[in-house]
Amino acid sequence: MRPLIVANWKCNPSTFAEAKKLFIAIDKGAKGKKAAVVICPPFVFIPGLSALRGSFLKLGAQDAFPEEGAFTGQVSIRMLKQFGCEYAIIGHSEKRALGETNEIINKKIKACLDNAIIPIFCIGESGKERKEGKTGEVLERQLELGLKGISKFRIQNSKLIIVYEPIWAISKGKDWNACDAGKARQADVLIRKIIAKLYGKLAGDNVRIIYGGSVNPDNALEFIEKAKMDGLLSGAASLDAKKFIAILSKF
Ligand code: 13P
């Protein structure tokens, strides 16, 4: 399977001119590579980048609101779809830190599935939770509550993507502090077990799981080859066209 490489630009860059330059550079460098690439820019850049999009790069949003109406500051799934967004990151730890709950995440995932947007559903433990040996229970709870009420048939037949993104491994834009491939492998096995328990073996075997947290050109291949991840979610490295293309070139 082609690895799926997702760029999460977070709240960067500052101007549309920079966003456009980065997008065009990635588009050029990504052509002919084996990986499938999804770019998730800030909302305001989506219409402009959508107009530049060729057939290679796919667009995603960093969030997606399930409803329309009196919801100040939100951007709905239908609004995003108009501009060619096919994916949405849901439940990122940086949004959870601002108060997003498992219940809200669950509503967003359901709405994405209802509207044929592929949810890129982030789960992961904090450094403290890992030290206390709670990784398994944290992942199980996030999966159980985030996917609550979604039918087995739907999970088995959706293109849902789960991201294992341990909070302690996120770079904050500076130092790489990646989880090693061994720990990522354990998380992949554990997540498949939990999904199999909740939704059956077929879902556990087939769900796409990708890794996020300090991904860079030096460690990218390990997560695919050793940890057997189906792809990567990149933050800081995706803001540097050279680094991001170097990641894509590993496959
Ligand atoms: P970094 O790649 O900068 O560690 O960010 C990871 C992340 O949060 C992607 O969603």
PDB file of C-alpha atoms in Angstrom, residues 29 33 244-251:
ATOM      1  CA  GLY A  29       8.731  17.746  -5.262  1.00  0.00           C
ATOM      2  CA  LYS A  33       6.756   9.824  -5.464  1.00  0.00           C
ATOM      3  CA  PHE A 244       9.128  17.315   3.636  1.00  0.00           C
ATOM      4  CA  ILE A 245      10.170  16.248   0.138  1.00  0.00           C
ATOM      5  CA  ALA A 246      13.109  14.378   1.697  1.00  0.00           C
ATOM      6  CA  ILE A 247      10.538  12.470   3.805  1.00  0.00           C
ATOM      7  CA  LEU A 248       8.466  11.676   0.700  1.00  0.00           C
ATOM      8  CA  SER A 249      11.583  10.536  -1.120  1.00  0.00           C
ATOM      9  CA  LYS A 250      12.187   7.774   1.431  1.00  0.00           C
ATOM     10  CA  PHE A 251       9.437   5.607  -0.060  1.00  0.00           C
TER      11      PHE A 251
END
